[in-house]
Coordinates of C-alpha atoms in Angstrom, one line a residue:
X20 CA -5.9 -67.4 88.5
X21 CA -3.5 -69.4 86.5
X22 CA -2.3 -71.6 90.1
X23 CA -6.0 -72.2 90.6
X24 CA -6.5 -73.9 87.6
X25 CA -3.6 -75.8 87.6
X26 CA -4.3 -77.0 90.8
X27 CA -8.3 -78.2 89.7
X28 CA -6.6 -79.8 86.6
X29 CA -4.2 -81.5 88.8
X30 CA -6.2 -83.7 91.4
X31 CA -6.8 -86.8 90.9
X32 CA -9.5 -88.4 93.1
X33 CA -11.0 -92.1 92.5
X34 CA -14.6 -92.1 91.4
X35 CA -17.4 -92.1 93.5
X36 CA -18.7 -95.0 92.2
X37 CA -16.2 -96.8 92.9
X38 CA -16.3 -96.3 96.4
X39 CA -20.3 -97.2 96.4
X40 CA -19.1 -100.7 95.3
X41 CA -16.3 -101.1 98.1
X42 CA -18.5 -100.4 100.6
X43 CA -21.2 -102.8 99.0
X44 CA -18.4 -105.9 99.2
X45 CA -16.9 -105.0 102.6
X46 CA -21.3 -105.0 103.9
X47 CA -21.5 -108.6 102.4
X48 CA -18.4 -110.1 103.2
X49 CA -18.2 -108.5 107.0
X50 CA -21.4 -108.8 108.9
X51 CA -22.5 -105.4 111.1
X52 CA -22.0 -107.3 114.5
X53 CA -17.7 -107.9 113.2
X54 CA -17.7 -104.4 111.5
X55 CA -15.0 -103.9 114.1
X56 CA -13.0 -106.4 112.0
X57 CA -12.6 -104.3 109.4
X58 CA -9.1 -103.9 108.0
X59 CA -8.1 -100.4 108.7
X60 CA -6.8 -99.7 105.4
X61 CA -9.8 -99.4 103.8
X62 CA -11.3 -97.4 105.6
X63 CA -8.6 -94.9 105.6
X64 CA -8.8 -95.1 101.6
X65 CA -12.5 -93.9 101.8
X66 CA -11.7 -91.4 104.3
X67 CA -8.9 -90.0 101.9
X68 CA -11.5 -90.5 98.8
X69 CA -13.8 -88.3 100.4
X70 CA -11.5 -85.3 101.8
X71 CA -10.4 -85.1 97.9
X72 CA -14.0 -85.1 96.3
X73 CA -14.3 -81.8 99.1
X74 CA -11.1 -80.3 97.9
X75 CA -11.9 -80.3 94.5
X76 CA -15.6 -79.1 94.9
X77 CA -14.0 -75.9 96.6
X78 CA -11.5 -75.2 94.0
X79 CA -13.7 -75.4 91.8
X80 CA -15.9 -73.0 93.1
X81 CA -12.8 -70.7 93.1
X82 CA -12.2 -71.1 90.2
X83 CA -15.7 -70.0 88.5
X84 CA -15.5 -67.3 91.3
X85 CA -12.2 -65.8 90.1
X86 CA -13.2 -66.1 86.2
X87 CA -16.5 -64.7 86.8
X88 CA -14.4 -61.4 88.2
X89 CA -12.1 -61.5 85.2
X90 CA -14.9 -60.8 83.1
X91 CA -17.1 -58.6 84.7
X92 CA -14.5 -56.5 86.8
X93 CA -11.0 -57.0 85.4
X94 CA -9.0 -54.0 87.0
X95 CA -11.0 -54.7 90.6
X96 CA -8.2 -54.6 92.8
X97 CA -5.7 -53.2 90.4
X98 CA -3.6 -50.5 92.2
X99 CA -3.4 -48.6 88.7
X100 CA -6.0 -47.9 86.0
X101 CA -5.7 -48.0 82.2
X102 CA -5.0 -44.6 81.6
X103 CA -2.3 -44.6 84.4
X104 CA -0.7 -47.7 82.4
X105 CA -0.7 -45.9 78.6
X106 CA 0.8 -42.5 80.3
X107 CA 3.2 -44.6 81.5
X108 CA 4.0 -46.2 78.5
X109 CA 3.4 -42.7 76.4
X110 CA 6.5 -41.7 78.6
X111 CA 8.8 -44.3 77.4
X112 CA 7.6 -43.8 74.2
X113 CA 10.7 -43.2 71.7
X114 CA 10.7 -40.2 69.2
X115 CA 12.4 -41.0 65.9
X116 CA 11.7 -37.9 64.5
X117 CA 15.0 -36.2 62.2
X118 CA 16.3 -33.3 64.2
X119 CA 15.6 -35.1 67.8
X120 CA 18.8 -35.5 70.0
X121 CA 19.1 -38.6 71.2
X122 CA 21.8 -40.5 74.5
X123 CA 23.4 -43.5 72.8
X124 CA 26.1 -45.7 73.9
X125 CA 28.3 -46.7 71.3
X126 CA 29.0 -50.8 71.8
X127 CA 30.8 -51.8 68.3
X128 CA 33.0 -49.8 65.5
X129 CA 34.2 -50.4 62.5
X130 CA 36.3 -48.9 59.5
X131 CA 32.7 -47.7 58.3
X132 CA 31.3 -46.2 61.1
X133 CA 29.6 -47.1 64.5
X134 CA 26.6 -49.0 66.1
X135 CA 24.9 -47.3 69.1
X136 CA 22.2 -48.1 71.3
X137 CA 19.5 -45.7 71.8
X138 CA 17.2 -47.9 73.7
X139 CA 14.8 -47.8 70.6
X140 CA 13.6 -51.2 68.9
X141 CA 16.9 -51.9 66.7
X142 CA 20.3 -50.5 67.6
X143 CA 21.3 -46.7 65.2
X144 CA 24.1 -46.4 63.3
X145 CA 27.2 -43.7 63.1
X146 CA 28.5 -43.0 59.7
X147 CA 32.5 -42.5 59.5
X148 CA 31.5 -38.9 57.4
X149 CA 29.0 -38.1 60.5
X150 CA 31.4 -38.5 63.3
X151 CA 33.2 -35.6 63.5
X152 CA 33.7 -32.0 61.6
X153 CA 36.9 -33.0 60.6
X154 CA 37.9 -35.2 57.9
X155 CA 38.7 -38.3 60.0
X156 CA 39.5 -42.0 58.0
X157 CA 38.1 -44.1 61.3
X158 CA 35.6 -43.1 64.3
X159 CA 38.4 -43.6 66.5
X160 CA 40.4 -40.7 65.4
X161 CA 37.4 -39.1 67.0
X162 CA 37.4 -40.9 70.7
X163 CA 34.7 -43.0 69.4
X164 CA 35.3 -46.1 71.2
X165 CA 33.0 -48.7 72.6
X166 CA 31.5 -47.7 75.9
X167 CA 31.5 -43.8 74.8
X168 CA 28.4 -42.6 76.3
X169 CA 27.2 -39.3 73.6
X170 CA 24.5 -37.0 73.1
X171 CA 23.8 -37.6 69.0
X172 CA 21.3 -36.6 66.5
X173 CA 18.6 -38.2 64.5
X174 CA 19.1 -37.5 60.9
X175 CA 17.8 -39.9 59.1
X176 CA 16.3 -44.1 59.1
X177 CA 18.2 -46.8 56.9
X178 CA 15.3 -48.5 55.1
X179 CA 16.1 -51.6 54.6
X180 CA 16.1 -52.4 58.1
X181 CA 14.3 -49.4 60.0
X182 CA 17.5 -48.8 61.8
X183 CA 18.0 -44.6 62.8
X184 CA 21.1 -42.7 61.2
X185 CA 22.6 -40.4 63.8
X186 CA 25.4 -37.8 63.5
X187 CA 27.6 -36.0 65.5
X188 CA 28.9 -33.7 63.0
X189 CA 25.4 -31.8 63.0
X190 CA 25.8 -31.0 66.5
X191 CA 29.5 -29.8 66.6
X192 CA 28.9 -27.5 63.8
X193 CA 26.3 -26.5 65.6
X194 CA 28.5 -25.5 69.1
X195 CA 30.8 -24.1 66.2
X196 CA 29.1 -21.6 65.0
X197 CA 27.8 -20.2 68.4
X198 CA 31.8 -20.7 69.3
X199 CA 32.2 -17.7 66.4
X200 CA 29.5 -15.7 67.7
X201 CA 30.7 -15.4 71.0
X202 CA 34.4 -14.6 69.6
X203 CA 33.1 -12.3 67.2
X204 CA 31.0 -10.5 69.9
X205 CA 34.6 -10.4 72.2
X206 CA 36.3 -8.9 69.3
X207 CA 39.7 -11.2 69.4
X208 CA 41.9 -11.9 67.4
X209 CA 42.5 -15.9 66.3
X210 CA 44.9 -17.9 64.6
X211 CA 43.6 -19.8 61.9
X212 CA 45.2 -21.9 58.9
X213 CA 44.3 -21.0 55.6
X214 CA 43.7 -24.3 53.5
X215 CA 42.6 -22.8 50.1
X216 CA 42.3 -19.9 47.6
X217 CA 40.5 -19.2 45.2
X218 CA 40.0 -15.9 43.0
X219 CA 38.8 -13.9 45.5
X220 CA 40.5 -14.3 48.8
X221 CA 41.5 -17.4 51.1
X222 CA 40.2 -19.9 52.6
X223 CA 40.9 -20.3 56.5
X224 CA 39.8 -23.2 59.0
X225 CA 38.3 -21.3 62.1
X226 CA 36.5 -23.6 64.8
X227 CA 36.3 -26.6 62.3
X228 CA 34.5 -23.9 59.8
X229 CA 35.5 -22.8 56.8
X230 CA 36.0 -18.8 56.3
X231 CA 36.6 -16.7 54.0
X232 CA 39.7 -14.0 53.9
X233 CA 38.6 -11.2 51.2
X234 CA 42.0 -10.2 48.9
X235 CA 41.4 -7.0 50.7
X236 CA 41.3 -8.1 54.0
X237 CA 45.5 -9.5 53.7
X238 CA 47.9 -7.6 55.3
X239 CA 51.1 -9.0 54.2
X240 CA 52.2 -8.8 50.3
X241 CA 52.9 -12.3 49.7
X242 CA 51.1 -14.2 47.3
X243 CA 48.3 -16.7 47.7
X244 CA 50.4 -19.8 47.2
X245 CA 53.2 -18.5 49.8
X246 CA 50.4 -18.4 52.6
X247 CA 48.5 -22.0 52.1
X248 CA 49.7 -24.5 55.2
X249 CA 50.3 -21.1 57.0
X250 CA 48.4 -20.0 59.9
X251 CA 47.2 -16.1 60.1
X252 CA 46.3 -13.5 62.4
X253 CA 42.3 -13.1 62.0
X254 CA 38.8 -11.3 63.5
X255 CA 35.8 -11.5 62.4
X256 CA 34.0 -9.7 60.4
X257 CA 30.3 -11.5 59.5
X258 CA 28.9 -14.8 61.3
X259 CA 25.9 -15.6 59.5
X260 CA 25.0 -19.1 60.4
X261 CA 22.1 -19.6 58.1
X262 CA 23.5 -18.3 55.0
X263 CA 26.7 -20.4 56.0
X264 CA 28.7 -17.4 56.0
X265 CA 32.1 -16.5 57.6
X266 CA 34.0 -13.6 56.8
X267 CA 37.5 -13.0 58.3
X268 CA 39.8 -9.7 58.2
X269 CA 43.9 -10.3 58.7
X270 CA 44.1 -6.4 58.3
X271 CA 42.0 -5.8 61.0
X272 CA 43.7 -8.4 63.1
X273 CA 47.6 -6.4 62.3
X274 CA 46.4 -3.4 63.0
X275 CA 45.1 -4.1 66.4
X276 CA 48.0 -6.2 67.1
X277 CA 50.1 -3.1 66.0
X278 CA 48.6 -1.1 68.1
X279 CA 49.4 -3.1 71.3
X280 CA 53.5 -2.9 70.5
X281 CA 55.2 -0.3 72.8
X282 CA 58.3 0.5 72.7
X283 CA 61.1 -1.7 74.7
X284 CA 58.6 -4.4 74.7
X285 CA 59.5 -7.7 74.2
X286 CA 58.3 -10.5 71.6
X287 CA 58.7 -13.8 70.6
X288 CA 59.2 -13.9 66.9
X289 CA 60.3 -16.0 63.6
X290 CA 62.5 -15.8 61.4
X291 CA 61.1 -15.2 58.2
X292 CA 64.1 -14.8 55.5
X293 CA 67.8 -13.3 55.5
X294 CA 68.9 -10.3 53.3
X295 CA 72.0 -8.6 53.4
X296 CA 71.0 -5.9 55.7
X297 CA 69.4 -7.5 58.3
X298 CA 66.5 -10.4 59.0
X299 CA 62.6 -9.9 58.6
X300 CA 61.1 -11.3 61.5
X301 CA 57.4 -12.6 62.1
X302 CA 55.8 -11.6 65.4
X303 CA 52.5 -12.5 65.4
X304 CA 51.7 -11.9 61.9
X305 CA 53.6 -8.7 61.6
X306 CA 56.9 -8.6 59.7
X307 CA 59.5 -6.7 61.9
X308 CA 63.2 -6.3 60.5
X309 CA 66.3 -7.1 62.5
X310 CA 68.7 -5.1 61.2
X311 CA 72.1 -6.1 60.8
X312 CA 73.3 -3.5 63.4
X313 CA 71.0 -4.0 65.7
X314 CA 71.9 -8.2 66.0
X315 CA 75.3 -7.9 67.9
X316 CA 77.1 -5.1 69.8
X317 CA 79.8 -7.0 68.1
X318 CA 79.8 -7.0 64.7
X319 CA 78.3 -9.4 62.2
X320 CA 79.9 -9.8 58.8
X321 CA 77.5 -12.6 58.1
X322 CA 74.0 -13.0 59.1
X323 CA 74.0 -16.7 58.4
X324 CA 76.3 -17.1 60.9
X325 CA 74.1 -16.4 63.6
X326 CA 70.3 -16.3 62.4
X327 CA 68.8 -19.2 60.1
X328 CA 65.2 -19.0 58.8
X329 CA 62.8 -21.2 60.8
X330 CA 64.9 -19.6 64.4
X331 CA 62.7 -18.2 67.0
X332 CA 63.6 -15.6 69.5
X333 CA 63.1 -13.0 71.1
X334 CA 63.4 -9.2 69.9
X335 CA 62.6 -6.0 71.7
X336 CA 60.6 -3.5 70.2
X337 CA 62.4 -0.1 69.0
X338 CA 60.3 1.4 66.7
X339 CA 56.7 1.3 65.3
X340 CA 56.0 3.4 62.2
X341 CA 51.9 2.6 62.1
X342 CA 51.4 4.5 58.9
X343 CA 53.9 2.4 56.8
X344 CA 53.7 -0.1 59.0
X345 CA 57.3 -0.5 59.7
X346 CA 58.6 -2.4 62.9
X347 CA 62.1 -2.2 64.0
X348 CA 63.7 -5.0 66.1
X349 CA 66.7 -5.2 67.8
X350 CA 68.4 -8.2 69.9
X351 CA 71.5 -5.9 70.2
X352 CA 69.4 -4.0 73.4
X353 CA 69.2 -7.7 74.8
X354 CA 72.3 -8.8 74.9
X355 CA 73.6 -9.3 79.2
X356 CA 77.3 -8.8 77.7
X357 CA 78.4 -7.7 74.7
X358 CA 78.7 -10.6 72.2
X359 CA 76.2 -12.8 73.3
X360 CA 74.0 -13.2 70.6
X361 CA 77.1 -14.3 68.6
X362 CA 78.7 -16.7 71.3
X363 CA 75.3 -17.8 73.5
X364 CA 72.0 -16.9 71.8
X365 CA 70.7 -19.6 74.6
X366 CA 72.0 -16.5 77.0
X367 CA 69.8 -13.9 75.5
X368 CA 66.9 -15.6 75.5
X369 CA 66.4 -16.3 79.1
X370 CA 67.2 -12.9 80.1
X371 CA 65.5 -11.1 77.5
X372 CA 62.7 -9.6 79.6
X373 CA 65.1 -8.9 82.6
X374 CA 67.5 -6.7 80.1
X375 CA 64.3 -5.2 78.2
X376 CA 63.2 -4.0 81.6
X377 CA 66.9 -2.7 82.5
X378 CA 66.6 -0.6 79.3
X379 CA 63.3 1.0 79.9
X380 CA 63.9 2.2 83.3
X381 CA 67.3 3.8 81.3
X382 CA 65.1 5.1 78.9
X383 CA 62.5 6.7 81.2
X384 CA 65.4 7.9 83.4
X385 CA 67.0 9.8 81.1
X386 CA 63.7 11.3 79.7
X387 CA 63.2 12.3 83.1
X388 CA 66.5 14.3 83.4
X389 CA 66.0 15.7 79.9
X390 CA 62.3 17.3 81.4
X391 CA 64.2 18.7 84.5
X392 CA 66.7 19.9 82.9
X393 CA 64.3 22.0 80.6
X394 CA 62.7 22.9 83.8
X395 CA 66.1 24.8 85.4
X396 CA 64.6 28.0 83.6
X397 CA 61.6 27.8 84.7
X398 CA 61.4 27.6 89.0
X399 CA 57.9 28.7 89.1
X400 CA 56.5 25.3 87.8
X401 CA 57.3 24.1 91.5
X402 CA 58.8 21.0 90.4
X403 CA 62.3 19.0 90.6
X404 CA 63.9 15.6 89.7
X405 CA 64.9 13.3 92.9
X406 CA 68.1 11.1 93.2
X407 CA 65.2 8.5 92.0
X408 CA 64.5 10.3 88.8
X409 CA 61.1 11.2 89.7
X410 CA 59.7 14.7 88.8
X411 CA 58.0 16.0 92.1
X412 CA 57.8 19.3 94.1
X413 CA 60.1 22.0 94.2
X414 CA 61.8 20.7 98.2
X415 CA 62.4 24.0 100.2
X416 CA 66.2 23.2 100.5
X417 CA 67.0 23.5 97.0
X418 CA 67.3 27.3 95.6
X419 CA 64.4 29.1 94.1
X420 CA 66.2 29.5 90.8
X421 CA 65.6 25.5 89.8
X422 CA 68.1 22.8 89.4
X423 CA 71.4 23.1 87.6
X424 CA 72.6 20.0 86.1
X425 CA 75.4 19.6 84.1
X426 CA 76.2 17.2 80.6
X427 CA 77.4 14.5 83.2
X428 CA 74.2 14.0 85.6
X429 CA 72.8 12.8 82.4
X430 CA 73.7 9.0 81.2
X431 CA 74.8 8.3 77.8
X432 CA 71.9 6.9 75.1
X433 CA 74.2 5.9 72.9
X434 CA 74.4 2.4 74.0
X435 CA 70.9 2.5 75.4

């Protein structure tokens, strides 16, 4: 409609009055018997004149035509109608509600915080405090660069210039909690740091959460201060997301840890302090002790010498008193050659777990000759021991009156 105009604006045709008087002067000055004397150019100019006075009439008329179908029947033609055009533009419409999760791409950062854009009217900001669960001092410590493409939150609108505040925190404390659920439903045990204490209990970081550790929950004897910086064995023992509450056990978490230790297994450990009679080790948030006769099959006049606190290594399990909750250690059992722990510690820790599986099969060995030899009395139980050490059935070329074996069939567990 617009072109049409422009083009009636645009012509430019000489009056027809104008022509009326040209054709009057050429009439006088040229008789009708020489009109073929005529000098071509005129003519031509009221040939031209004329074509232009036409034009104009007809755009003219297209003109009022198209007008007159603006304002009668303005979508005639239209491929959509006007409620097609506000659903589509109801579906674009931007919600800038608090709570709504919004995709932003972050484009600038500062020491302060972020600007995103959310493809709303002004660009949302990202405060420092609101970009991550942890205590951070800049949003990069949080991969918060520009070009980060994140899921974020509405939480709030800056009023002096009707920008949106978003956060990140919100939702990672969000996957946090349902993080604790689900451990707390698979009943495992975590490590967590304790950062606080108060008169009650301790205060542990689980999952960027902070939980509480009841007085009464603690395992180990130590005292509040010795344990802050230190990370703890820990299950769960309430997740309650909207009273903010997170209660942790580190007696629960021993004792099931103390019930997985068998016997001749081994574990990687720390040592915790030196006494005169051996070394307390930490395994896993149990305090084992290393005694002084169990370090070496050579023998250690000073402790010092070989174990520092801070060392880690690897003990094998000899004992397990649940009830006092006594573990005893021994590297002695590890050792490839007498000495090692002294002269190559390196040594013994490589081969720990080959050497802890020597002495079990010893061990069950001679546990199986001590059961066969208890069962040379008795021949009706049908059973005997095979060069393997197996207990199986009594074989029809061995007498009816059992197995006879002597002190020496059996190996020595002194040294086992």
């Amino acid at each position: 409609m617009a072109s049409l105009a422009q083009q009636f604006t645009g012509l430019r045709c000489s009056p027809l009055s104008s022509s009326s008087r040209l054709s009057r002067s050429v009439s006088k000055n040229f008789p009708q018997n020489k009109s073929a004397s005529v000098s071509p150019t005129i003519v031509a100019a009221v040939a031209i004149s004329s074509g232009q006075t036409k034009e104009r009439l007809e755009l003219k008329k297209m003109f009022e035509d198209a007008y007159e179908r603006c304002r009668t029947a303005p979508m005639e033609g239209v491929a959509f109608s006007v409620d097609d055009f506000a659903a589509a533009i109801e579906q674009y419409d931007f919600n800038s509600e608090i709570g709504t999760r919004v995709k932003g791409t972050v484009f600038k950062t500062d020491a302060n915080g972020a600007l995103v854009d959310i493809s709303a009217k002004s660009s949302a900001y990202l405060s420092v405090e609101q970009a991550c669960i942890h205590r951070i001092k800049h949003v990069e410590e949080a991969g918060i660069v520009p070009g980060m493409v994140e899921e974020f939150v509405i939480i709030g609108e800056n009023e002096s210039d009707d920008s949106l505040l978003l956060s990140l925190r919100n939702i990672q404390y969000e996957l946090a909690w349902e993080r604790c659920r689900q451990l707390q439903a698979e009943d495992v045990i975590v490590k967590a740091k304790v950062i606080g204490a108060n008169k009650g209990g301790l205060v542990a970081l689980v999952e960027g959460l902070r939980g509480f550790v009841p007085f009464s929950q603690i395992s180990s004897k130590a005292a509040a201060e010795e344990l802050l910086e230190k990370e703890i064995p820990l299950k769960f023992v309430e997740v309650d997301e909207e009273q903010t509450k997170l209660v942790l056990s580190n007696r629960k978490a021993v004792a099931d840890s103390q019930a997985q230790l068998g016997i001749g297994s081994v574990v990687l450990g720390v040592v915790q302090s030196l006494k005169p009679y051996g070394a307390f080790i930490d395994i896993g948030g149990i305090n084992g002790l290393l005694h002084v006769s169990q370090i070496s099959h050579d023998r250690v006049s000073d402790i010092a010498t070989v174990l520092q606190p801070g060392d880690t290594l690897k003990v094998m399990i000899l004992s397990h008193d649940r009830d006092r909750g006594r573990v005893s250690l021994s590297t002695k059992k590890l050792e490839p050659t007498p000495g090692d722990m002294i002269r190559n510690p390196k040594l013994v820790f490589e081969k720990a777990e080959e050497m802890a599986q020597t002495f079990r099969q010893r061990i069950a060995q001679a546990e199986a000759m001590a059961r066969a030899d208890m069962l040379r009395f008795q021949p009706e139980s049908g059973l005997t021991l095979s060069s393997d050490g197996i207990l199986g059935p009594l074989g029809s070329e061995l007498p009816d009156d059992g197995v006879d074996l002597t002190v020496d069939d059996i190996p020595s567990a002194v040294d086992l």
